[in-house]
Short mmCIF file of C-alpha atoms and ligand atoms in Angstrom, two decimals:
data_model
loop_
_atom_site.label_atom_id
_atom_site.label_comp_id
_atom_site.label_asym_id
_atom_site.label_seq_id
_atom_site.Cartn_x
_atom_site.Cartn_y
_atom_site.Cartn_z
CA UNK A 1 -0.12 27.47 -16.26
CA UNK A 2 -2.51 29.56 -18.46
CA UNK A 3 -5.70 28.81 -16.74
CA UNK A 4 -8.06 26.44 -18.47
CA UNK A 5 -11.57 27.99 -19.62
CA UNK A 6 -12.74 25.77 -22.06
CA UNK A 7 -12.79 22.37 -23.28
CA UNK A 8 -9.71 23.09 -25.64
CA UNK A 9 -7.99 24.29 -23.25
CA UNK A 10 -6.84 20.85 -22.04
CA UNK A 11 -4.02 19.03 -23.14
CA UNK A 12 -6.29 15.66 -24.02
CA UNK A 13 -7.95 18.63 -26.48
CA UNK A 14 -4.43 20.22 -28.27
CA UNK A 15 -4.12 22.68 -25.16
CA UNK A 16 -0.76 22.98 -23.58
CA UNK A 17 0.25 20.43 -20.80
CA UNK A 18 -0.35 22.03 -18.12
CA UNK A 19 2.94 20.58 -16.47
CA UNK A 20 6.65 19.70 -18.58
CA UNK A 21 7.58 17.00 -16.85
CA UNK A 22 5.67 14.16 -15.75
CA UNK A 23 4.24 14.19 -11.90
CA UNK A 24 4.15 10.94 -10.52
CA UNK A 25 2.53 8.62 -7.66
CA UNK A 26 4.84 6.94 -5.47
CA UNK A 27 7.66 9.07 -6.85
CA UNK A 28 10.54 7.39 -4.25
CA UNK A 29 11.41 9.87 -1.44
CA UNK A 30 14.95 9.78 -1.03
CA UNK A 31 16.26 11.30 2.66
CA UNK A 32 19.73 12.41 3.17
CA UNK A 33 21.47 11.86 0.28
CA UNK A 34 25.02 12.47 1.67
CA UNK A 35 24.27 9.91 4.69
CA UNK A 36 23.36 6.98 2.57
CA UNK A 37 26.30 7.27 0.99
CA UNK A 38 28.34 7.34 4.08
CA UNK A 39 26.65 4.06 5.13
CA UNK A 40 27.37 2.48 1.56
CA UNK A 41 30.87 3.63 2.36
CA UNK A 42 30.83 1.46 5.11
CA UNK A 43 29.47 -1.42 3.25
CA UNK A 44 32.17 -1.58 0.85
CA UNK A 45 34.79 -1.29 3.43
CA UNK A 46 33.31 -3.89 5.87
CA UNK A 47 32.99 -6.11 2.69
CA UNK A 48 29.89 -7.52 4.75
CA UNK A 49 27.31 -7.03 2.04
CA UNK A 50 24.11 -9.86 3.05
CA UNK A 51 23.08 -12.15 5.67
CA UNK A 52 22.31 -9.96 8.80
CA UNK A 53 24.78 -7.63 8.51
CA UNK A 54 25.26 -4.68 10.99
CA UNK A 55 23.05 -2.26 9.21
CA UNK A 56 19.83 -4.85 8.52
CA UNK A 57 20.81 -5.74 12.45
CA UNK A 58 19.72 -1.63 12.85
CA UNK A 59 16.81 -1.80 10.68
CA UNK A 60 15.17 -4.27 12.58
CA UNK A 61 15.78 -2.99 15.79
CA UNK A 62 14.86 0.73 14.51
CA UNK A 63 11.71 -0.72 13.11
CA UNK A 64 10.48 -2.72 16.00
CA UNK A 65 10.90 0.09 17.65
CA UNK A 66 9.11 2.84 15.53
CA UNK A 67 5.93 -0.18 15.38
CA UNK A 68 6.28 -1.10 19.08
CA UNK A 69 6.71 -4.72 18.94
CA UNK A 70 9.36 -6.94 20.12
CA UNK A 71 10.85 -8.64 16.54
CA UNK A 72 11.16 -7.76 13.16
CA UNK A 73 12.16 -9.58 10.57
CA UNK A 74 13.61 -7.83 7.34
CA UNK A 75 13.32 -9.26 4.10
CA UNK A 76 13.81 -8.54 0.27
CA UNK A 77 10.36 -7.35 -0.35
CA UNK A 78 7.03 -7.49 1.57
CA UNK A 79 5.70 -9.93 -1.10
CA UNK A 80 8.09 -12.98 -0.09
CA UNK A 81 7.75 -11.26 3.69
CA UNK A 82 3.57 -12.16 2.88
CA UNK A 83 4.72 -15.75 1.75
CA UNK A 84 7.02 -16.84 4.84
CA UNK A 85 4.84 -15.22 7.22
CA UNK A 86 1.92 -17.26 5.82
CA UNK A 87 3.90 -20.29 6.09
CA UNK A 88 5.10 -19.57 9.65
CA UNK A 89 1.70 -19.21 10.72
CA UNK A 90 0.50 -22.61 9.23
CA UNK A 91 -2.03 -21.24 6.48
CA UNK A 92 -3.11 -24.04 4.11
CA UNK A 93 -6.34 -24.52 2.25
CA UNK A 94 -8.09 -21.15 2.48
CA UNK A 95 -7.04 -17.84 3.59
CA UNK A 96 -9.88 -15.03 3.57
CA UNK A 97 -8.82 -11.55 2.37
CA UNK A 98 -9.70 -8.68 0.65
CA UNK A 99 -10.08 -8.03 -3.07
CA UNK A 100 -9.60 -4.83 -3.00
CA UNK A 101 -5.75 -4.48 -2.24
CA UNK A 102 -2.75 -4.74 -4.37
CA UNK A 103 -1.95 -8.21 -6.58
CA UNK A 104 0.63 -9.04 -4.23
CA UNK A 105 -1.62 -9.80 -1.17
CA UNK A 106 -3.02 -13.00 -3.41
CA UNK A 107 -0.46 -13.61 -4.87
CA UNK A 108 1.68 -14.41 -1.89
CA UNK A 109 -1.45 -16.95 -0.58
CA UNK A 110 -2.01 -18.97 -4.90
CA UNK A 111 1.70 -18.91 -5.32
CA UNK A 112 1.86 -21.53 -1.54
CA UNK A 113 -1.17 -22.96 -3.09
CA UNK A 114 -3.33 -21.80 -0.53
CA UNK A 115 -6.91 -20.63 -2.14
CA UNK A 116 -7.50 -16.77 -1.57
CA UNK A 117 -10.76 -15.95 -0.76
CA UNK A 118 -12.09 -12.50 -0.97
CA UNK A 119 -14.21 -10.79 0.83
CA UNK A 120 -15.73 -7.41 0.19
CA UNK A 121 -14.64 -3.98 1.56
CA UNK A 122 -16.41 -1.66 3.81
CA UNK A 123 -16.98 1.04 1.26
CA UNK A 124 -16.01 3.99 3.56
CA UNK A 125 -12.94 2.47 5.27
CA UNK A 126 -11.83 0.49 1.73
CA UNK A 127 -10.82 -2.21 4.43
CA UNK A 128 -12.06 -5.80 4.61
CA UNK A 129 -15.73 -5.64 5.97
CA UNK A 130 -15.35 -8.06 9.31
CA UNK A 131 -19.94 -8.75 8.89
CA UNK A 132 -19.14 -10.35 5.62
CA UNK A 133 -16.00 -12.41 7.00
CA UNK A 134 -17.73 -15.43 8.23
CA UNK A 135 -20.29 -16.44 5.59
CA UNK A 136 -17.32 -17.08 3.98
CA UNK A 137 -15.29 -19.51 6.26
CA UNK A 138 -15.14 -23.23 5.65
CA UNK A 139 -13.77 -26.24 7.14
CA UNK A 140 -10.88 -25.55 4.88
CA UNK A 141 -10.11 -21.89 6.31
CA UNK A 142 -6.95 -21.21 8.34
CA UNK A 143 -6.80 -17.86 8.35
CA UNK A 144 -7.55 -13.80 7.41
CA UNK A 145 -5.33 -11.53 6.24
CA UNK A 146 -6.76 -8.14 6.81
CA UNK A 147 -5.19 -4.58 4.86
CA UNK A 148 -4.60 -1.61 6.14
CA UNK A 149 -5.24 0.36 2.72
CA UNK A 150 -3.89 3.66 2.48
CA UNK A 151 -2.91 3.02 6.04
CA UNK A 152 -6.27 3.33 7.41
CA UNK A 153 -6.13 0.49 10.06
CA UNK A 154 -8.53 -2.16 9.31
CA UNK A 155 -11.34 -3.05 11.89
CA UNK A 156 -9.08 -4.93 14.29
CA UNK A 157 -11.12 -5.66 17.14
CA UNK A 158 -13.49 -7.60 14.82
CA UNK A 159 -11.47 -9.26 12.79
CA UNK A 160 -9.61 -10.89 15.81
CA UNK A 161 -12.52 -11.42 17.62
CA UNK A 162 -13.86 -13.62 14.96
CA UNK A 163 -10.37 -15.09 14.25
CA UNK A 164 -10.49 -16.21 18.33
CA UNK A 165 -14.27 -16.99 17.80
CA UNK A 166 -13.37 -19.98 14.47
CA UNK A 167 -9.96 -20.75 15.65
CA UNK A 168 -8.04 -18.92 12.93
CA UNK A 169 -4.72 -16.99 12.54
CA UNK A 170 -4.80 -13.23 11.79
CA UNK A 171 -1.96 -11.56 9.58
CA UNK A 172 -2.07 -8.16 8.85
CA UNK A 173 -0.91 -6.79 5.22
CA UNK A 174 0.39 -3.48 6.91
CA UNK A 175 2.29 -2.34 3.59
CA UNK A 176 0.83 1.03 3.87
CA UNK A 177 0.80 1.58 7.36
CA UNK A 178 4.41 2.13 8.70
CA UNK A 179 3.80 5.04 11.39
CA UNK A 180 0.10 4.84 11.72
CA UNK A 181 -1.97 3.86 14.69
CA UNK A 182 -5.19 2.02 15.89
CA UNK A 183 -6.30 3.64 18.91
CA UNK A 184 -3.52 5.19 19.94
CA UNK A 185 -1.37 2.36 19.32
CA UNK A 186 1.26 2.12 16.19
CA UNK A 187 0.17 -0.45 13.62
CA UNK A 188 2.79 -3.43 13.86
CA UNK A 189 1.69 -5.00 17.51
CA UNK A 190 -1.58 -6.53 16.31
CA UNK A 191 -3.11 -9.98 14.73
CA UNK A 192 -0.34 -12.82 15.01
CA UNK A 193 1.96 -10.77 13.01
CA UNK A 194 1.95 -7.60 10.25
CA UNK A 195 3.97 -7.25 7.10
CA UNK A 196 5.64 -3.90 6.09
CA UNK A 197 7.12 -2.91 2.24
CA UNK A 198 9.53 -0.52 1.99
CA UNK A 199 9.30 -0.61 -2.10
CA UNK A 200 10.43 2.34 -3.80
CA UNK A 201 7.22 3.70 -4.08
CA UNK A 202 6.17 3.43 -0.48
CA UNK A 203 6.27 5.90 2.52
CA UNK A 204 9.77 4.54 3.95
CA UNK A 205 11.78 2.45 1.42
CA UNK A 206 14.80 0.48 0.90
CA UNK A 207 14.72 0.49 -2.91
CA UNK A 208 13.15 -3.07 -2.53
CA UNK A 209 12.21 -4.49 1.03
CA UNK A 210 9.97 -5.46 3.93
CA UNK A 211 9.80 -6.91 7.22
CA UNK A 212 7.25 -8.79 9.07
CA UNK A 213 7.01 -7.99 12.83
CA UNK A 214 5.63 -9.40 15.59
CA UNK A 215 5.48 -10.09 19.47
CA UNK A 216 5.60 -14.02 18.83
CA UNK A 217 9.54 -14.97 19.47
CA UNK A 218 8.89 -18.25 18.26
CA UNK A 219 6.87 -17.40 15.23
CA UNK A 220 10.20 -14.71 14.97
CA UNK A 221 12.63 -17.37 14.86
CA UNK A 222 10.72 -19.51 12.63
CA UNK A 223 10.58 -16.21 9.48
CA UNK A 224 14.20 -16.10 10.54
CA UNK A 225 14.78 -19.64 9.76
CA UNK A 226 12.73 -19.71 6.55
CA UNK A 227 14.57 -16.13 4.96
CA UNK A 228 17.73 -18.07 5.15
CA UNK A 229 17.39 -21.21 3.74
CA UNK A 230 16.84 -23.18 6.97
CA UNK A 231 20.05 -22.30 8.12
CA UNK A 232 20.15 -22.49 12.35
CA UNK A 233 24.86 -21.79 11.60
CA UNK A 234 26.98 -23.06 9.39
CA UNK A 235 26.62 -26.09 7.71
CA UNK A 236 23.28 -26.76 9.84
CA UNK A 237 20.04 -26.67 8.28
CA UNK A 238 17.35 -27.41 10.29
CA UNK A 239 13.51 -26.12 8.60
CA UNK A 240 12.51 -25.58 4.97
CA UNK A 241 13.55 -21.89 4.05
CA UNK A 242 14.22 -19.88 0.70
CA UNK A 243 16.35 -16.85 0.16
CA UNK A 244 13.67 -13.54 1.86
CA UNK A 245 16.60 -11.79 2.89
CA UNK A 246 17.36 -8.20 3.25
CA UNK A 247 20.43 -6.47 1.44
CA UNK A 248 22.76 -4.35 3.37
CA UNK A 249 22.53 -1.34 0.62
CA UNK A 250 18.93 -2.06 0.92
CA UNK A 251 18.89 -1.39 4.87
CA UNK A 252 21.62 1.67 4.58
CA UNK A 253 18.62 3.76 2.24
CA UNK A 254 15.80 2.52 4.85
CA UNK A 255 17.78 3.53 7.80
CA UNK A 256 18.45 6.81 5.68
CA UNK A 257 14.84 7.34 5.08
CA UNK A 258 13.67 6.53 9.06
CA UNK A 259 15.68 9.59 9.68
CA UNK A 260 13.82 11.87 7.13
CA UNK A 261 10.37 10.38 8.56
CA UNK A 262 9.11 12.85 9.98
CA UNK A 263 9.89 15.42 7.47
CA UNK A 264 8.11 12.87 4.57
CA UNK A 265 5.15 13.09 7.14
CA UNK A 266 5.05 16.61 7.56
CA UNK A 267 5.46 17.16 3.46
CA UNK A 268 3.15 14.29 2.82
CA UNK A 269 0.21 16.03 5.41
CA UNK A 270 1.27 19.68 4.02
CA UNK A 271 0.11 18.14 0.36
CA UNK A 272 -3.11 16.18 1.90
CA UNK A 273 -4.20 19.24 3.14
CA UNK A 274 -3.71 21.12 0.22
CA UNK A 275 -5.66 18.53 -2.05
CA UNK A 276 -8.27 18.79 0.67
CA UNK A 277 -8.72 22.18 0.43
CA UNK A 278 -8.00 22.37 -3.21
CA UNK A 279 -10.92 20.03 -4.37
CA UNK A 280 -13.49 20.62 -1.22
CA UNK A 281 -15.70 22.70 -3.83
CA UNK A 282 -15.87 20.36 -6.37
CA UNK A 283 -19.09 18.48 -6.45
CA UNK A 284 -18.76 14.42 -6.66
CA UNK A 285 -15.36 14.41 -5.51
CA UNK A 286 -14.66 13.21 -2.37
CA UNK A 287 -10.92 13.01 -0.68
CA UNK A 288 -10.29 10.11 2.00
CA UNK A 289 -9.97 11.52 5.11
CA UNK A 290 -7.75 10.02 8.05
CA UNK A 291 -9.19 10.16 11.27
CA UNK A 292 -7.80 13.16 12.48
CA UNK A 293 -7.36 11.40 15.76
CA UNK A 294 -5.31 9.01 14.90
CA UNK A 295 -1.30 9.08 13.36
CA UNK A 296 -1.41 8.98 9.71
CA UNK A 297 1.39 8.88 7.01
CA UNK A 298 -0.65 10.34 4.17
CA UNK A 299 1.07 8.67 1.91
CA UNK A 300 -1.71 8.28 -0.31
CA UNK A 301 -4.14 11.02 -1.59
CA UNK A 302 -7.22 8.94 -2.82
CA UNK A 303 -9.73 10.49 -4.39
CA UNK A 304 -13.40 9.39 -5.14
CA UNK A 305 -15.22 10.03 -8.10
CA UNK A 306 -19.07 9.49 -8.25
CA UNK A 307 -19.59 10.16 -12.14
CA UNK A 308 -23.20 11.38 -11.75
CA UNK A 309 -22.84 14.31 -9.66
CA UNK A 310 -19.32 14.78 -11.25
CA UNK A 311 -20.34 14.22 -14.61
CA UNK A 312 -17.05 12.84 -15.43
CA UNK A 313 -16.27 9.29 -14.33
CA UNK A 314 -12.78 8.38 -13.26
CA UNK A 315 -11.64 7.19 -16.06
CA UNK A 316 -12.43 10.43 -18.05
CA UNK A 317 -10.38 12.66 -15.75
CA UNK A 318 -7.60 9.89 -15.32
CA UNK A 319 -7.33 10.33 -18.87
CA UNK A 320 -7.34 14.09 -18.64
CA UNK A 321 -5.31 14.37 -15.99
CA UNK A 322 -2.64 11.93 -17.94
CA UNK A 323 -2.52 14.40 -21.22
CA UNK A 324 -1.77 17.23 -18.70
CA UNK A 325 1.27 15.23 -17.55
CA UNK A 326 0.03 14.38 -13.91
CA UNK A 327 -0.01 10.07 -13.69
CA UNK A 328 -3.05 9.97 -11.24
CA UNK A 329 -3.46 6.11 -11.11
CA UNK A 330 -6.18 4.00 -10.88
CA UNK A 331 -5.26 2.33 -7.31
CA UNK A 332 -6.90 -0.31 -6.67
CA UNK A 333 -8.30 -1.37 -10.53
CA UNK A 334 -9.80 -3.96 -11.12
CA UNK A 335 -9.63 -5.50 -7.83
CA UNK A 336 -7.47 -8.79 -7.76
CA UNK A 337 -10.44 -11.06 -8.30
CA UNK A 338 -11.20 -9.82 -11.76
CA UNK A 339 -7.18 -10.29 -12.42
CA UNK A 340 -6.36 -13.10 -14.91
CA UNK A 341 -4.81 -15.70 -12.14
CA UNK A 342 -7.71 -15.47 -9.66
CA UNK A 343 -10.59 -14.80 -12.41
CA UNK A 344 -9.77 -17.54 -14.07
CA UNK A 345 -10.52 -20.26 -10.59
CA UNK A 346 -13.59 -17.95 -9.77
CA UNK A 347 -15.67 -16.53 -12.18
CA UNK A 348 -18.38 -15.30 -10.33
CA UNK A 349 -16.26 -13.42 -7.37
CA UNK A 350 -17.90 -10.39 -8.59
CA UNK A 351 -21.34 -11.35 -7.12
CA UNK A 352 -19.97 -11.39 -3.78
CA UNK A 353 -18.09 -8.06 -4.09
CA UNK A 354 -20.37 -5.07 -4.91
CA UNK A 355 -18.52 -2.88 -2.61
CA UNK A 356 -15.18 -3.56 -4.31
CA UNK A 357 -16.55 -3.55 -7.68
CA UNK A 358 -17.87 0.41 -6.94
CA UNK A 359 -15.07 1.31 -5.65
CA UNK A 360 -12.64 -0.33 -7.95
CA UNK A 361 -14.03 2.32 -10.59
CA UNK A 362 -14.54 5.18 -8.37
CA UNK A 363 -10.49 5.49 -7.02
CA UNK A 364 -8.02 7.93 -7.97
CA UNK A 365 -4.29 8.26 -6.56
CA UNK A 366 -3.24 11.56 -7.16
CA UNK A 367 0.84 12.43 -6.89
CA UNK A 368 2.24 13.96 -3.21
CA UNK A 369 5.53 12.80 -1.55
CA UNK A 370 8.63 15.04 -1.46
CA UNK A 371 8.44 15.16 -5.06
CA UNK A 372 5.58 17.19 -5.37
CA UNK A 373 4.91 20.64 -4.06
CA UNK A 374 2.07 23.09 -3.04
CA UNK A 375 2.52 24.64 -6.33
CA UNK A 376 1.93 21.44 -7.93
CA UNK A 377 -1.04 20.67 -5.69
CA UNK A 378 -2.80 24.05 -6.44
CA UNK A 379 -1.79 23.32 -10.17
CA UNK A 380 -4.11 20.19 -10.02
CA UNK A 381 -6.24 21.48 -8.39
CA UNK A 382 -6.92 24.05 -10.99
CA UNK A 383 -7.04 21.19 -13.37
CA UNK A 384 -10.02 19.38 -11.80
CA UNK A 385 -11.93 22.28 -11.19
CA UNK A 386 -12.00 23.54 -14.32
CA UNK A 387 -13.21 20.04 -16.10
CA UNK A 388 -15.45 19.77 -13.63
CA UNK A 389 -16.85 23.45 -14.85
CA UNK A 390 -16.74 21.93 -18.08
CA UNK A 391 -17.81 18.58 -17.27
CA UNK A 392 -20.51 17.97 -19.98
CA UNK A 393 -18.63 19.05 -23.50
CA UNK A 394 -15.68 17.28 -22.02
CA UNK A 395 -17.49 14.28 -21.17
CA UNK A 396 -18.97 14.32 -24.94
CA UNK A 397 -16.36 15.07 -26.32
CA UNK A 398 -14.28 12.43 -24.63
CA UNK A 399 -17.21 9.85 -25.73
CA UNK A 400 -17.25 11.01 -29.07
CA UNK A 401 -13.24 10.55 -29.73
CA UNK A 402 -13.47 6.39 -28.22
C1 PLP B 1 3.27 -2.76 -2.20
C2 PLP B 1 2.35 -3.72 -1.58
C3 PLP B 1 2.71 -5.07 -1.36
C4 PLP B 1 3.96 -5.67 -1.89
O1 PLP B 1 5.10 -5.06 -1.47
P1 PLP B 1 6.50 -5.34 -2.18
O2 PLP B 1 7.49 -4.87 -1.17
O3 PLP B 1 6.51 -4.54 -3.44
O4 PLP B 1 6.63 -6.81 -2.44
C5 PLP B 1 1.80 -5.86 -0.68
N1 PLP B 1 0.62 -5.41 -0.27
C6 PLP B 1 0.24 -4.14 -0.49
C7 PLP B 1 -1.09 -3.69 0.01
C8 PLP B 1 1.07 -3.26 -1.18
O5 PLP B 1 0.66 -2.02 -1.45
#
């Protein structure tokens, strides 16, 4: 890349992207190629292609094992994995959880018909902030669902200390947070059960998938009941259920990528710490640090912008970033309660959630994964840096053009 001195310089300006082709978040790691191949070999000869087969059997057991609990449930995706869990667990009228997560966290509570009702963030952790939990339960509340955002465990002493406290179940939205731990311990053992994805775009996927897990056996059985229709054998259907269940291609990729694990961790920290050091002199930016004693998967390189000292607000370098062909993304915009479904019941969310409305225009997700190399890094680096140099004509000139 011809390094960027002034203003049009940059692509958003008639400069030359600074890279070909587009760099993505959440670009899919994909593992041994060659051995998921072998395994959908096997699939096609065993002709046993759904319902439990031997390599969503695996899965499970592989999974359980990697989060330390005793069952795990696989399913289609971790948004129907939200839904049955929240049935199993008997929430009805109100569930308390964050705004500040991704859609499918409320969705999985409206779509039951259960009322989500958010609480604000601690603006440091981006988790749900447990002091500002109870003001909001009601007679009507059954439970929280706390997230583990960016895999940075949420405060779980607190929130099931509270949840003992009022009498209320405790699910854990664990989507990001496959491999990291809470004092030592892996995420997966805590609250009455968590829920992993293993979408495409997360740190271990299946293509689509997710799992619940837990160290209830009955509240095990009861997931395993409702992901297949009711079905206790043949012929027998014994509990409401719908169709959460896990593919065998599906399980053959995330058996494929639990191998490569440690590698995507290694890459994944490799890139963190390149960011880190990339963007450390850069005034107003600030990169999310894990705590260093604790596991982490870095899958996610958030960065936070504060405009003033900056003087370029997220949105302006999103936008520059874009014309230079790297897809930062604005994770978690707008927050779900100023999305159409939820806005629409409560209008004046918002006044409860200054935390999550800050932050909802301060984040950045910047592209790592396997996908994206030190080269890369230092090349966006170089990009921020020099805007930020430039900060002020670009910021005018950025106002002047919209
Ligand atoms: C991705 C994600 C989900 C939904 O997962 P799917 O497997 O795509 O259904 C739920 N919650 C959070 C926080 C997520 O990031």
């Amino acid at each position: 890349m011809t390094p960027k001195r002034s203003p049009s310089d940059f692509a958003l300006f008639g400069g030359a992207p600074a890279f070909v082709e587009k760099l993505h978040v959440g670009r899919p790691n994909v593992g041994d190629r060659a051995a998921f191949l072998r395994r959908v070999e096997d699939i096609l000869d065993r002709r046993w292609f759904t319902n439990s087969g031997p390599y969503v059997q695996e899965f499970e057991r592989r999974i359980a094992a990697e989060a330390g609990v005793e069952y795990c449930v696989a399913m289609c995706n971790a948004t129907v994995a939200l839904e049955i869990a929240a049935r199993a667990l008997g929430f009805s009228g109100e569930v308390i959880l964050p705004s500040f997560t991704f859609v499918a966290t409320a969705c999985a509570l409206m779509w039951q018909e259960i009322t989500p009702v958010f609480c604000d963030v601690d603006p440091v952790r981006h988790t749900i902030d447990p002091e500002k939990i109870e003001s909001l339960i009601t007679p009507r509340t059954t439970g929280i669902i706390g997230v583990h955002v960016w895999g940075q465990p949420c405060n779980i002493e607190a929130i099931e200390e509270i949840a003992r406290r009022r009498g209320l179940r405790v699910l854990f939205d664990a989507a990001h947070a496959l491999a990291c731990t809470h004092r030592g311990r892996r995420i997966g053992g805590f609250g009455d059960a968590e829920v992993f994805s293993f979408h495409a775009t997360k740190f271990l996927n299946s293509f689509e998938g997710g799992a619940v897990v837990t160290n209830d056996a009955a509240l095990a059985e009861r997931m395993r009941l409702m992901r297949n229709f009711g079905f206790a054998g043949q012929d027998n259907v014994i509990h409401l259920g719908t169709n959460g269940k896990m593919c065998e291609v599906s399980a053959a990729m995330g058996l494929t990528c639990l191998e490569s694990m440690e590698d995507i961790i290694a890459t994944n920290r490799r890139n963190h710490f390149a960011y880190s050091e990339g963007l450390a002199s850069v005034p107003g930016l600030r990169l999310y640090a894990f705590d260093p004693a604790e596991e982490s998967n870095f899958q996610y390189v958030i960065v936070e912008v504060d405009a003033e000292q900056a003087g370029l607000s997220r949105d302006e370098l999103v936008r520059l970033l874009h014309a230079e062909n790297v897809l930062a993304r604005r994770y978690f915009y707008p927050g779900c309660h100023r999305m159409a479904p939820f806005q629409s019941y409560f209008p004046h969310a918002h006044l409860l959630l200054p935390e999550t409305e800050k932050l909802s225009t301060r984040v950045m997700s910047l592209p790592t994964g396997t996908a994206v190399g030190v080269e890369e890094v230092a090349i966006v680096c170089d990009i921020i840096r020099a805007a930020s140099r430039c900060s002020p004509e670009i910021s005018t000139r950025i106002r002047a053009a919209s």
